[in-house]
């Protein structure tokens, strides 16, 4: 998510202008929108025109409207948000109070105004606009001449750098050009790591490759760290973990994350948090069924009793109910954090 403009007054009223760039950003946008908000965005409107002869025709025009939000529909397949509401600003094509539906899409900016921006919503914007603050796992999937550096968030992987360097083949009696090509490649990968990885946030850096490429690269990396007196790399050396992969392409990350040794290493990261929460739920359902509830009606009762420790939401059968329930549990956290001392709230 890209934040273009933010104007919040002291009374917490104000507006922000955002551009959703990734599929997960549309989910964040869906959770930011509430009935009664004002949404301003570019849209297409079908307009009827009448010619001097009396004939009536229609055309589609692009215009910018500001709606008072009434209904919100999220299309998970197309990553689109359909927001229906009434027009609240004068427009040459749409009358005041007329209904219209705006479709929000990736890479299309919009302005959202609220009468009260609470801290939970503002925190969501900060997290969505800075994925490095949520990605506590990084991975470098590589092979000779190709490396992909990705950040792993709780919901997706973000490709931050792709390094491609042509490496000459070895020749009989001379490997000079080959070695120079490898050194140039390793240097480019090292610079990508320093540029894109926030070592204050990232807990584990996976280096995966077929063969011995990963070993040769990490040897080069830490030799250069000593030579250049790079304290950041030297201090964070324990965070690097070498793993086998079948290739240096991004799709190999799936097999890397499925490795049992990697799973154990990532047990305390956010990327593994959702998996652990689900496992804990199944264990509780088996051993303490009176403390584990599922289904919208039962979970709503637990939320009303301020008895929710972890909330898991999957799928979209009751979108508005889940949105309301999620907000209720967020408010519950603020209300109960000093009373119940919960370990985790969703």
Coordinates of N, CA and C in Angstrom, one line a residue, residues 50-294:
X50 N -29.4 13.8 -24.7 CA -30.5 14.0 -25.7 C -30.1 15.0 -26.7
X51 N -30.2 14.6 -28.0 CA -29.7 15.4 -29.1 C -30.8 16.5 -29.4
X52 N -30.4 17.5 -30.2 CA -31.4 18.5 -30.6 C -32.6 18.0 -31.3
X53 N -32.5 16.8 -31.9 CA -33.6 16.3 -32.7 C -34.5 15.5 -31.7
X54 N -34.1 15.3 -30.5 CA -35.0 14.6 -29.5 C -34.6 13.2 -29.3
X55 N -33.6 12.7 -30.1 CA -33.2 11.3 -29.9 C -32.4 11.2 -28.6
X56 N -32.5 10.0 -27.9 CA -31.8 9.8 -26.6 C -30.8 8.8 -26.8
X57 N -29.6 9.1 -26.4 CA -28.5 8.1 -26.4 C -27.8 8.1 -25.1
X58 N -26.9 7.1 -25.0 CA -26.1 7.0 -23.7 C -24.6 6.8 -24.0
X59 N -23.8 7.2 -23.1 CA -22.4 7.1 -23.2 C -21.8 6.8 -21.8
X60 N -20.6 6.2 -21.8 CA -19.9 6.0 -20.5 C -18.8 7.0 -20.3
X61 N -18.8 7.7 -19.2 CA -17.8 8.8 -19.0 C -17.1 8.5 -17.7
X62 N -15.8 8.8 -17.7 CA -15.1 8.7 -16.4 C -15.1 10.0 -15.7
X63 N -15.5 9.9 -14.4 CA -15.6 11.0 -13.5 C -15.1 10.7 -12.1
X64 N -15.0 11.7 -11.3 CA -14.6 11.4 -9.9 C -15.8 11.8 -9.0
X65 N -16.2 10.8 -8.1 CA -17.3 11.0 -7.3 C -16.9 10.8 -5.8
X66 N -17.7 11.4 -4.9 CA -17.5 11.2 -3.5 C -18.8 10.6 -2.9
X67 N -18.7 9.4 -2.4 CA -19.9 8.7 -1.9 C -19.9 8.6 -0.4
X68 N -21.1 8.6 0.2 CA -21.3 8.2 1.6 C -21.5 6.7 1.6
X69 N -20.6 6.0 2.1 CA -20.6 4.5 2.0 C -21.8 3.9 2.7
X70 N -22.5 3.0 2.0 CA -23.7 2.3 2.5 C -23.4 0.8 2.5
X71 N -22.9 0.2 1.5 CA -22.6 -1.2 1.4 C -21.2 -1.4 0.8
X72 N -20.6 -2.5 1.3 CA -19.2 -2.9 0.8 C -19.2 -4.3 0.5
X73 N -18.7 -4.6 -0.7 CA -18.6 -6.0 -1.2 C -17.2 -6.3 -1.7
X74 N -16.5 -7.3 -1.2 CA -15.2 -7.7 -1.6 C -15.1 -8.9 -2.4
X75 N -14.6 -8.8 -3.6 CA -14.4 -9.9 -4.6 C -13.0 -10.4 -4.4
X76 N -12.9 -11.6 -3.8 CA -11.6 -12.2 -3.5 C -10.9 -12.7 -4.8
X77 N -11.7 -13.1 -5.8 CA -11.1 -13.6 -7.0 C -10.5 -12.5 -7.9
X78 N -11.2 -11.4 -8.0 CA -10.7 -10.3 -8.8 C -9.9 -9.2 -8.0
X79 N -9.9 -9.4 -6.7 CA -9.2 -8.4 -5.8 C -9.8 -7.1 -6.0
X80 N -11.2 -7.0 -6.0 CA -11.8 -5.7 -6.2 C -12.8 -5.5 -5.1
X81 N -13.0 -4.2 -4.8 CA -13.9 -3.8 -3.8 C -15.0 -3.0 -4.5
X82 N -16.3 -3.4 -4.2 CA -17.4 -2.6 -4.8 C -18.1 -1.9 -3.6
X83 N -18.0 -0.6 -3.7 CA -18.6 0.3 -2.6 C -19.8 1.0 -3.2
X84 N -20.9 0.8 -2.6 CA -22.1 1.5 -3.0 C -22.5 2.6 -2.0
X85 N -23.0 3.7 -2.5 CA -23.4 4.8 -1.6 C -24.0 5.9 -2.4
X86 N -24.4 7.0 -1.7 CA -25.0 8.1 -2.4 C -24.0 9.2 -2.6
X87 N -24.1 9.9 -3.7 CA -23.2 11.0 -4.0 C -23.5 12.2 -3.1
X88 N -22.4 12.7 -2.5 CA -22.5 13.8 -1.6 C -21.8 15.1 -2.0
X89 N -21.3 15.1 -3.2 CA -20.6 16.3 -3.8 C -21.2 16.6 -5.2
X90 N -21.3 17.9 -5.5 CA -21.8 18.3 -6.8 C -21.0 17.7 -7.9
X91 N -21.7 17.2 -9.0 CA -21.0 16.6 -10.1 C -21.9 16.8 -11.4
X92 N -21.2 17.1 -12.5 CA -22.0 17.4 -13.7 C -22.7 16.2 -14.3
X93 N -22.4 15.0 -13.9 CA -23.0 13.8 -14.4 C -23.9 13.1 -13.4
X94 N -23.7 13.3 -12.1 CA -24.4 12.6 -11.1 C -25.1 13.6 -10.1
X95 N -26.3 13.5 -9.9 CA -27.0 14.4 -9.0 C -26.7 14.1 -7.5
X96 N -26.9 15.1 -6.7 CA -26.7 14.9 -5.3 C -27.7 13.9 -4.8
X97 N -27.2 12.9 -4.0 CA -28.1 11.9 -3.4 C -28.4 10.7 -4.3
X98 N -27.9 10.8 -5.5 CA -28.0 9.6 -6.4 C -27.1 8.5 -6.0
X99 N -27.6 7.3 -6.3 CA -26.8 6.1 -5.9 C -25.8 5.8 -7.0
X100 N -24.6 5.3 -6.5 CA -23.6 4.8 -7.5 C -22.7 3.8 -6.8
X101 N -22.1 2.9 -7.6 CA -21.2 1.9 -7.1 C -19.8 2.1 -7.7
X102 N -18.8 2.4 -6.8 CA -17.4 2.5 -7.2 C -16.7 1.2 -7.0
X103 N -15.9 0.8 -8.1 CA -15.1 -0.4 -8.0 C -13.7 0.0 -7.7
X104 N -13.1 -0.3 -6.6 CA -11.8 0.0 -6.3 C -10.9 -1.2 -6.8
X105 N -9.8 -0.9 -7.4 CA -8.9 -1.9 -8.0 C -7.5 -1.6 -7.6
X106 N -6.6 -2.6 -7.9 CA -5.2 -2.4 -7.6 C -4.6 -1.2 -8.5
X107 N -3.7 -0.5 -7.8 CA -3.0 0.6 -8.5 C -3.9 1.8 -8.9
X108 N -5.1 1.9 -8.3 CA -6.0 3.1 -8.5 C -6.2 3.8 -7.2
X109 N -5.8 5.1 -7.1 CA -5.9 5.8 -5.8 C -7.3 6.1 -5.4
X110 N -7.5 6.3 -4.1 CA -8.8 6.7 -3.6 C -8.5 7.5 -2.3
X111 N -9.5 8.3 -1.9 CA -9.4 9.1 -0.7 C -10.5 8.7 0.2
X112 N -10.1 8.3 1.5 CA -11.1 7.9 2.5 C -11.1 8.9 3.6
X113 N -12.3 9.4 3.9 CA -12.5 10.3 5.0 C -13.4 9.7 6.1
X114 N -13.0 9.9 7.3 CA -13.8 9.5 8.5 C -14.0 10.6 9.5
X115 N -15.1 10.5 10.2 CA -15.3 11.5 11.3 C -14.4 11.2 12.5
X116 N -14.0 9.9 12.6 CA -13.2 9.5 13.8 C -12.2 8.4 13.4
X117 N -11.0 8.7 13.3 CA -9.9 7.7 13.0 C -9.4 7.1 14.3
X118 N -9.8 5.9 14.6 CA -9.2 5.3 15.9 C -7.9 4.7 15.7
X119 N -7.2 4.4 16.8 CA -5.8 4.0 16.7 C -5.6 2.6 16.0
X120 N -6.7 1.8 16.1 CA -6.6 0.5 15.4 C -6.5 0.6 13.9
X121 N -7.4 1.5 13.4 CA -7.4 1.8 11.9 C -6.1 2.4 11.5
X122 N -5.6 3.4 12.2 CA -4.3 4.0 11.9 C -3.2 3.1 11.9
X123 N -3.2 2.1 12.9 CA -2.1 1.1 12.9 C -2.2 0.2 11.7
X124 N -3.4 -0.1 11.2 CA -3.5 -0.9 10.1 C -2.9 -0.2 8.8
X125 N -3.2 1.1 8.7 CA -2.6 1.8 7.6 C -1.1 1.8 7.7
X126 N -0.5 2.0 8.8 CA 0.9 2.0 9.0 C 1.5 0.6 8.6
X127 N 0.9 -0.4 9.0 CA 1.4 -1.8 8.7 C 1.2 -2.1 7.2
X128 N 0.1 -1.6 6.6 CA -0.1 -1.9 5.2 C 0.9 -1.1 4.3
X129 N 1.2 0.1 4.8 CA 2.1 1.0 4.0 C 3.6 0.6 4.2
X130 N 3.9 -0.2 5.2 CA 5.3 -0.5 5.4 C 5.4 -2.0 5.7
X131 N 5.4 -2.8 4.6 CA 5.4 -4.3 4.8 C 6.7 -4.8 5.5
X132 N 7.8 -4.0 5.4 CA 9.0 -4.5 6.1 C 8.8 -4.6 7.6
X133 N 7.9 -3.8 8.1 CA 7.7 -3.9 9.6 C 6.9 -5.1 10.0
X134 N 6.4 -5.8 9.0 CA 5.6 -7.1 9.3 C 6.4 -8.3 8.9
X135 N 7.3 -8.1 7.9 CA 8.0 -9.3 7.4 C 9.2 -9.6 8.2
X136 N 9.0 -10.6 9.1 CA 10.2 -11.0 9.9 C 10.9 -12.2 9.4
X137 N 10.6 -12.6 8.2 CA 11.4 -13.7 7.5 C 11.8 -13.2 6.1
X138 N 13.0 -13.3 5.8 CA 13.5 -13.0 4.4 C 14.1 -14.2 3.8
X139 N 14.1 -14.3 2.5 CA 14.7 -15.5 1.8 C 15.4 -15.0 0.6
X140 N 16.6 -15.7 0.3 CA 17.3 -15.5 -0.9 C 17.3 -16.8 -1.6
X141 N 16.6 -17.0 -2.7 CA 16.5 -18.2 -3.4 C 17.4 -18.0 -4.7
X142 N 18.5 -18.8 -4.8 CA 19.5 -18.5 -5.8 C 20.0 -19.7 -6.5
X143 N 20.6 -19.5 -7.7 CA 21.4 -20.4 -8.4 C 22.5 -19.6 -9.2
X144 N 23.4 -20.2 -9.8 CA 24.5 -19.4 -10.4 C 23.9 -18.4 -11.5
X145 N 24.1 -17.1 -11.2 CA 23.6 -16.1 -12.1 C 22.2 -15.6 -11.9
X146 N 21.4 -16.2 -10.9 CA 20.1 -15.8 -10.7 C 19.8 -15.8 -9.2
X147 N 19.2 -14.8 -8.6 CA 18.8 -14.7 -7.2 C 17.5 -13.9 -7.1
X148 N 16.6 -14.4 -6.2 CA 15.4 -13.7 -5.9 C 15.4 -13.5 -4.4
X149 N 15.3 -12.2 -4.0 CA 15.2 -11.8 -2.6 C 13.8 -11.5 -2.3
X150 N 13.2 -12.2 -1.3 CA 11.8 -12.0 -1.0 C 11.6 -11.8 0.5
X151 N 10.6 -11.0 0.9 CA 10.2 -10.8 2.3 C 8.9 -11.6 2.5
X152 N 8.8 -12.4 3.5 CA 7.6 -13.2 3.8 C 6.8 -12.6 4.9
X153 N 5.6 -12.1 4.5 CA 4.7 -11.6 5.5 C 3.7 -12.6 5.9
X154 N 2.8 -12.4 6.9 CA 1.9 -13.4 7.3 C 0.9 -13.8 6.2
X155 N 0.8 -13.1 5.2 CA -0.2 -13.4 4.2 C 0.3 -13.6 2.8
X156 N 1.5 -13.1 2.5 CA 2.1 -13.2 1.2 C 3.6 -13.1 1.2
X157 N 4.2 -13.3 0.0 CA 5.6 -13.0 -0.2 C 5.8 -11.9 -1.1
X158 N 6.7 -11.0 -0.8 CA 7.0 -9.8 -1.6 C 8.3 -9.9 -2.2
X159 N 8.4 -9.9 -3.5 CA 9.7 -9.9 -4.2 C 10.3 -8.5 -4.2
X160 N 11.4 -8.4 -3.5 CA 12.0 -7.1 -3.3 C 13.2 -6.9 -4.3
X161 N 13.8 -7.9 -4.8 CA 14.9 -7.7 -5.7 C 15.1 -9.0 -6.5
X162 N 15.4 -8.9 -7.8 CA 15.8 -10.0 -8.6 C 17.1 -9.7 -9.3
X163 N 18.1 -10.5 -9.0 CA 19.5 -10.3 -9.5 C 19.8 -11.3 -10.6
X164 N 20.1 -10.8 -11.7 CA 20.5 -11.6 -12.9 C 21.9 -11.1 -13.4
X165 N 22.8 -12.0 -13.4 CA 24.2 -11.7 -13.9 C 24.6 -12.8 -14.8
X166 N 25.1 -12.5 -16.0 CA 25.6 -13.5 -16.9 C 27.0 -14.0 -16.4
X167 N 27.2 -15.2 -16.2 CA 28.5 -15.8 -15.7 C 29.1 -16.6 -16.8
X168 N 30.3 -16.2 -17.3 CA 31.0 -17.0 -18.3 C 31.3 -18.4 -17.9
X169 N 31.3 -19.3 -18.8 CA 31.6 -20.7 -18.5 C 33.1 -20.9 -18.2
X170 N 33.4 -22.0 -17.5 CA 34.8 -22.3 -17.2 C 35.4 -22.8 -18.5
X171 N 36.7 -22.4 -18.7 CA 37.4 -22.8 -19.9 C 38.6 -23.6 -19.4
X172 N 39.1 -24.5 -20.3 CA 40.2 -25.3 -20.0 C 41.5 -24.4 -19.7
X173 N 42.0 -24.7 -18.5 CA 43.3 -24.0 -18.2 C 43.0 -22.6 -17.6
X174 N 41.8 -22.1 -17.6 CA 41.5 -20.7 -17.0 C 40.1 -20.6 -16.6
X175 N 40.0 -20.2 -15.3 CA 38.6 -20.0 -14.7 C 38.5 -18.5 -14.3
X176 N 39.4 -17.7 -14.8 CA 39.4 -16.3 -14.4 C 38.1 -15.5 -14.6
X177 N 37.6 -15.6 -15.9 CA 36.3 -14.9 -16.2 C 35.1 -15.5 -15.5
X178 N 35.1 -16.8 -15.3 CA 34.1 -17.4 -14.5 C 34.1 -16.9 -13.0
X179 N 35.2 -16.9 -12.4 CA 35.3 -16.4 -11.0 C 35.0 -14.9 -10.9
X180 N 35.4 -14.1 -11.9 CA 35.0 -12.7 -11.9 C 33.5 -12.5 -12.0
X181 N 32.9 -13.3 -12.8 CA 31.4 -13.3 -13.0 C 30.7 -13.7 -11.7
X182 N 31.2 -14.7 -11.0 CA 30.6 -15.1 -9.8 C 30.8 -14.0 -8.7
X183 N 31.9 -13.4 -8.7 CA 32.2 -12.4 -7.7 C 31.2 -11.2 -7.9
X184 N 31.1 -10.8 -9.2 CA 30.1 -9.7 -9.5 C 28.7 -10.1 -9.1
X185 N 28.3 -11.3 -9.3 CA 27.0 -11.8 -8.9 C 26.8 -11.8 -7.4
X186 N 27.8 -12.3 -6.7 CA 27.7 -12.3 -5.2 C 27.6 -10.9 -4.6
X187 N 28.4 -10.0 -5.2 CA 28.4 -8.6 -4.7 C 27.0 -8.0 -4.9
X188 N 26.4 -8.3 -6.1 CA 25.0 -7.7 -6.3 C 24.0 -8.2 -5.4
X189 N 24.1 -9.5 -5.0 CA 23.2 -10.1 -4.1 C 23.4 -9.6 -2.7
X190 N 24.7 -9.4 -2.3 CA 25.0 -8.8 -1.0 C 24.4 -7.4 -0.9
X191 N 24.5 -6.6 -1.9 CA 24.0 -5.2 -1.9 C 22.5 -5.2 -1.8
X192 N 21.8 -6.2 -2.4 CA 20.4 -6.3 -2.4 C 19.9 -6.7 -0.9
X193 N 20.7 -7.5 -0.3 CA 20.4 -7.9 1.1 C 20.5 -6.7 2.0
X194 N 21.6 -5.9 1.9 CA 21.8 -4.7 2.7 C 20.7 -3.7 2.4
X195 N 20.2 -3.6 1.2 CA 19.3 -2.5 0.8 C 17.9 -2.9 1.2
X196 N 17.5 -4.1 1.2 CA 16.1 -4.5 1.3 C 15.7 -5.2 2.6
X197 N 16.7 -5.6 3.4 CA 16.3 -6.3 4.6 C 16.6 -5.5 5.8
X198 N 15.5 -5.3 6.6 CA 15.6 -4.6 7.9 C 16.0 -5.6 9.0
X199 N 17.2 -5.6 9.4 CA 17.7 -6.6 10.3 C 17.2 -6.4 11.7
X200 N 16.6 -5.2 12.0 CA 16.0 -5.0 13.3 C 14.6 -5.7 13.4
X201 N 14.0 -6.0 12.3 CA 12.7 -6.7 12.3 C 12.9 -8.2 11.9
X202 N 13.7 -8.5 10.9 CA 13.8 -9.8 10.4 C 14.5 -10.7 11.4
X203 N 13.9 -11.9 11.7 CA 14.5 -12.8 12.7 C 15.3 -13.9 12.0
X204 N 15.0 -14.2 10.7 CA 15.6 -15.3 10.0 C 15.8 -15.0 8.5
X205 N 16.9 -15.3 8.0 CA 17.2 -15.1 6.6 C 17.6 -16.4 6.0
X206 N 16.7 -16.9 5.1 CA 16.9 -18.2 4.5 C 17.7 -18.0 3.2
X207 N 18.8 -18.8 3.0 CA 19.6 -18.7 1.8 C 19.5 -20.1 1.2
X208 N 18.8 -20.2 0.0 CA 18.5 -21.5 -0.5 C 19.0 -21.6 -2.0
X209 N 19.5 -22.8 -2.3 CA 20.0 -23.0 -3.7 C 20.2 -24.5 -3.9
X210 N 20.4 -24.9 -5.2 CA 20.8 -26.2 -5.4 C 22.3 -26.3 -5.3
X211 N 22.9 -27.5 -5.0 CA 24.3 -27.6 -4.9 C 25.0 -26.8 -3.8
X212 N 26.2 -26.2 -4.2 CA 27.0 -25.5 -3.2 C 26.9 -24.0 -3.4
X213 N 26.0 -23.5 -4.2 CA 26.0 -22.1 -4.5 C 25.7 -21.3 -3.2
X214 N 24.8 -21.8 -2.3 CA 24.5 -21.1 -1.1 C 25.7 -21.0 -0.1
X215 N 26.5 -22.1 -0.1 CA 27.7 -22.2 0.8 C 28.7 -21.2 0.3
X216 N 29.0 -21.2 -1.0 CA 30.0 -20.3 -1.6 C 29.6 -18.8 -1.4
X217 N 28.3 -18.6 -1.6 CA 27.8 -17.2 -1.4 C 28.0 -16.7 0.1
X218 N 27.5 -17.5 1.0 CA 27.7 -17.1 2.4 C 29.1 -16.9 2.8
X219 N 30.0 -17.8 2.3 CA 31.4 -17.6 2.6 C 31.9 -16.3 2.1
X220 N 31.5 -15.9 0.8 CA 31.9 -14.6 0.2 C 31.3 -13.5 1.1
X221 N 30.0 -13.7 1.5 CA 29.3 -12.6 2.2 C 30.0 -12.2 3.5
X222 N 30.4 -13.2 4.3 CA 30.9 -12.9 5.6 C 32.4 -12.6 5.5
X223 N 33.1 -13.0 4.5 CA 34.5 -12.6 4.2 C 34.5 -11.1 3.9
X224 N 33.5 -10.7 3.0 CA 33.4 -9.3 2.7 C 33.0 -8.5 3.9
X225 N 32.1 -9.0 4.7 CA 31.7 -8.3 5.9 C 32.9 -8.0 6.8
X226 N 33.8 -8.9 6.9 CA 35.0 -8.7 7.7 C 36.0 -7.7 7.0
X227 N 36.1 -7.9 5.7 CA 37.0 -7.0 5.0 C 36.5 -5.6 5.0
X228 N 35.2 -5.4 4.9 CA 34.7 -4.0 4.8 C 34.3 -3.5 6.2
X229 N 34.5 -4.4 7.2 CA 34.1 -4.0 8.6 C 32.7 -3.7 8.7
X230 N 31.8 -4.5 8.1 CA 30.4 -4.3 8.1 C 29.8 -4.9 9.4
X231 N 29.5 -4.1 10.4 CA 29.0 -4.6 11.7 C 27.7 -5.3 11.6
X232 N 26.8 -4.7 10.6 CA 25.4 -5.2 10.5 C 25.5 -6.7 10.2
X233 N 26.2 -7.1 9.1 CA 26.3 -8.4 8.7 C 26.9 -9.3 9.7
X234 N 28.0 -8.8 10.3 CA 28.7 -9.7 11.3 C 27.8 -9.9 12.5
X235 N 27.1 -8.9 13.0 CA 26.2 -9.1 14.2 C 25.0 -10.0 13.9
X236 N 24.6 -10.0 12.7 CA 23.4 -10.8 12.3 C 23.7 -12.1 11.7
X237 N 24.9 -12.6 11.7 CA 25.3 -13.8 11.1 C 24.5 -15.0 11.6
X238 N 24.1 -15.1 12.9 CA 23.3 -16.2 13.4 C 21.9 -16.3 12.7
X239 N 21.5 -15.2 12.2 CA 20.1 -15.3 11.6 C 20.1 -16.0 10.2
X240 N 21.3 -16.2 9.6 CA 21.3 -16.8 8.3 C 21.2 -18.3 8.4
X241 N 20.4 -18.9 7.5 CA 20.2 -20.4 7.6 C 20.3 -20.9 6.1
X242 N 21.1 -21.9 5.9 CA 21.3 -22.5 4.6 C 20.3 -23.6 4.4
X243 N 19.6 -23.6 3.2 CA 18.6 -24.6 2.9 C 18.8 -25.0 1.4
X244 N 18.5 -26.3 1.2 CA 18.5 -26.8 -0.2 C 17.2 -26.4 -0.9
X245 N 17.4 -26.0 -2.2 CA 16.2 -25.8 -3.1 C 16.6 -26.4 -4.4
X246 N 15.5 -26.7 -5.2 CA 15.8 -27.3 -6.5 C 16.2 -26.3 -7.6
X247 N 15.9 -25.0 -7.4 CA 16.4 -24.0 -8.3 C 16.4 -22.6 -7.6
X248 N 16.8 -21.6 -8.4 CA 16.9 -20.3 -7.9 C 15.7 -19.4 -8.2
X249 N 14.6 -20.1 -8.7 CA 13.4 -19.3 -9.1 C 12.5 -19.2 -7.9
X250 N 11.6 -18.2 -7.9 CA 10.8 -17.8 -6.8 C 9.9 -19.0 -6.3
X251 N 9.4 -19.8 -7.3 CA 8.5 -20.8 -6.9 C 9.1 -21.9 -6.0
X252 N 10.5 -21.9 -5.9 CA 11.2 -22.9 -5.1 C 11.0 -22.5 -3.6
X253 N 10.6 -21.3 -3.3 CA 10.4 -20.9 -1.9 C 9.4 -21.7 -1.2
X254 N 8.4 -22.3 -1.9 CA 7.4 -23.1 -1.3 C 8.0 -24.4 -0.7
X255 N 8.9 -25.0 -1.5 CA 9.5 -26.2 -0.9 C 10.5 -25.9 0.2
X256 N 11.1 -24.7 0.2 CA 12.0 -24.3 1.2 C 11.2 -24.1 2.5
X257 N 10.1 -23.4 2.5 CA 9.3 -23.2 3.7 C 8.6 -24.5 4.2
X258 N 8.5 -25.5 3.3 CA 7.9 -26.8 3.8 C 9.0 -27.7 4.5
X259 N 10.2 -27.3 4.4 CA 11.3 -28.1 5.0 C 11.1 -28.2 6.5
X260 N 11.0 -29.3 7.2 CA 10.8 -29.4 8.6 C 11.8 -28.6 9.5
X261 N 13.1 -28.6 9.0 CA 14.1 -27.8 9.8 C 13.8 -26.3 9.7
X262 N 13.3 -25.9 8.6 CA 12.9 -24.5 8.4 C 11.7 -24.2 9.3
X263 N 10.7 -25.1 9.3 CA 9.5 -24.9 10.0 C 9.8 -24.7 11.5
X264 N 10.8 -25.5 12.0 CA 11.1 -25.4 13.4 C 11.8 -24.1 13.7
X265 N 12.7 -23.6 12.8 CA 13.4 -22.4 12.9 C 12.5 -21.2 12.9
X266 N 11.4 -21.3 12.1 CA 10.5 -20.1 12.0 C 9.3 -20.2 13.0
X267 N 9.5 -21.0 14.0 CA 8.3 -21.2 14.9 C 7.9 -20.0 15.6
X268 N 8.9 -19.0 15.9 CA 8.5 -17.8 16.6 C 8.4 -16.6 15.7
X269 N 8.2 -16.8 14.4 CA 8.0 -15.7 13.5 C 6.5 -15.5 13.2
X270 N 6.2 -14.3 12.7 CA 4.8 -14.0 12.4 C 4.3 -14.9 11.2
X271 N 5.2 -15.3 10.3 CA 4.8 -16.1 9.2 C 4.2 -17.4 9.6
X272 N 4.7 -17.9 10.8 CA 4.2 -19.2 11.3 C 3.2 -19.0 12.4
X273 N 2.8 -17.8 12.7 CA 1.9 -17.5 13.8 C 0.5 -18.0 13.5
X274 N 0.0 -17.9 12.3 CA -1.3 -18.3 12.0 C -1.4 -19.8 12.0
X275 N -0.4 -20.5 11.5 CA -0.4 -22.0 11.6 C -0.4 -22.5 13.0
X276 N 0.4 -21.9 13.9 CA 0.4 -22.3 15.3 C -0.9 -22.0 16.0
X277 N -1.5 -20.9 15.6 CA -2.8 -20.6 16.2 C -3.9 -21.6 15.9
X278 N -3.9 -22.1 14.6 CA -4.8 -23.1 14.2 C -4.5 -24.4 14.9
X279 N -3.3 -24.8 15.0 CA -2.9 -26.0 15.7 C -3.4 -25.9 17.2
X280 N -3.2 -24.8 17.8 CA -3.6 -24.6 19.2 C -5.1 -24.8 19.3
X281 N -5.9 -24.3 18.3 CA -7.3 -24.4 18.3 C -7.7 -25.9 18.3
X282 N -7.1 -26.6 17.4 CA -7.5 -28.0 17.3 C -7.1 -28.8 18.5
X283 N -6.0 -28.5 19.2 CA -5.6 -29.2 20.4 C -6.6 -28.8 21.5
X284 N -7.0 -27.6 21.6 CA -8.0 -27.2 22.6 C -9.4 -27.8 22.4
X285 N -9.7 -27.9 21.1 CA -11.0 -28.5 20.7 C -11.0 -30.0 21.1
X286 N -9.8 -30.6 21.1 CA -9.7 -32.1 21.5 C -9.7 -32.3 23.0
X287 N -8.9 -31.4 23.7 CA -8.7 -31.7 25.1 C -9.6 -30.8 26.0
X288 N -9.9 -29.6 25.5 CA -10.8 -28.7 26.4 C -11.9 -28.2 25.5
X289 N -12.8 -29.0 25.0 CA -13.9 -28.5 24.1 C -14.7 -27.4 24.6
X290 N -14.8 -27.3 25.9 CA -15.7 -26.2 26.5 C -15.0 -24.8 26.3
X291 N -13.8 -24.8 25.9 CA -13.1 -23.5 25.7 C -12.9 -23.1 24.2
X292 N -13.3 -24.0 23.4 CA -13.1 -23.8 21.9 C -14.4 -23.7 21.2
X293 N -14.7 -22.6 20.5 CA -16.0 -22.4 19.9 C -15.7 -22.1 18.4
X294 N -16.6 -22.6 17.6 CA -16.6 -22.2 16.1 C -18.0 -22.0 15.7

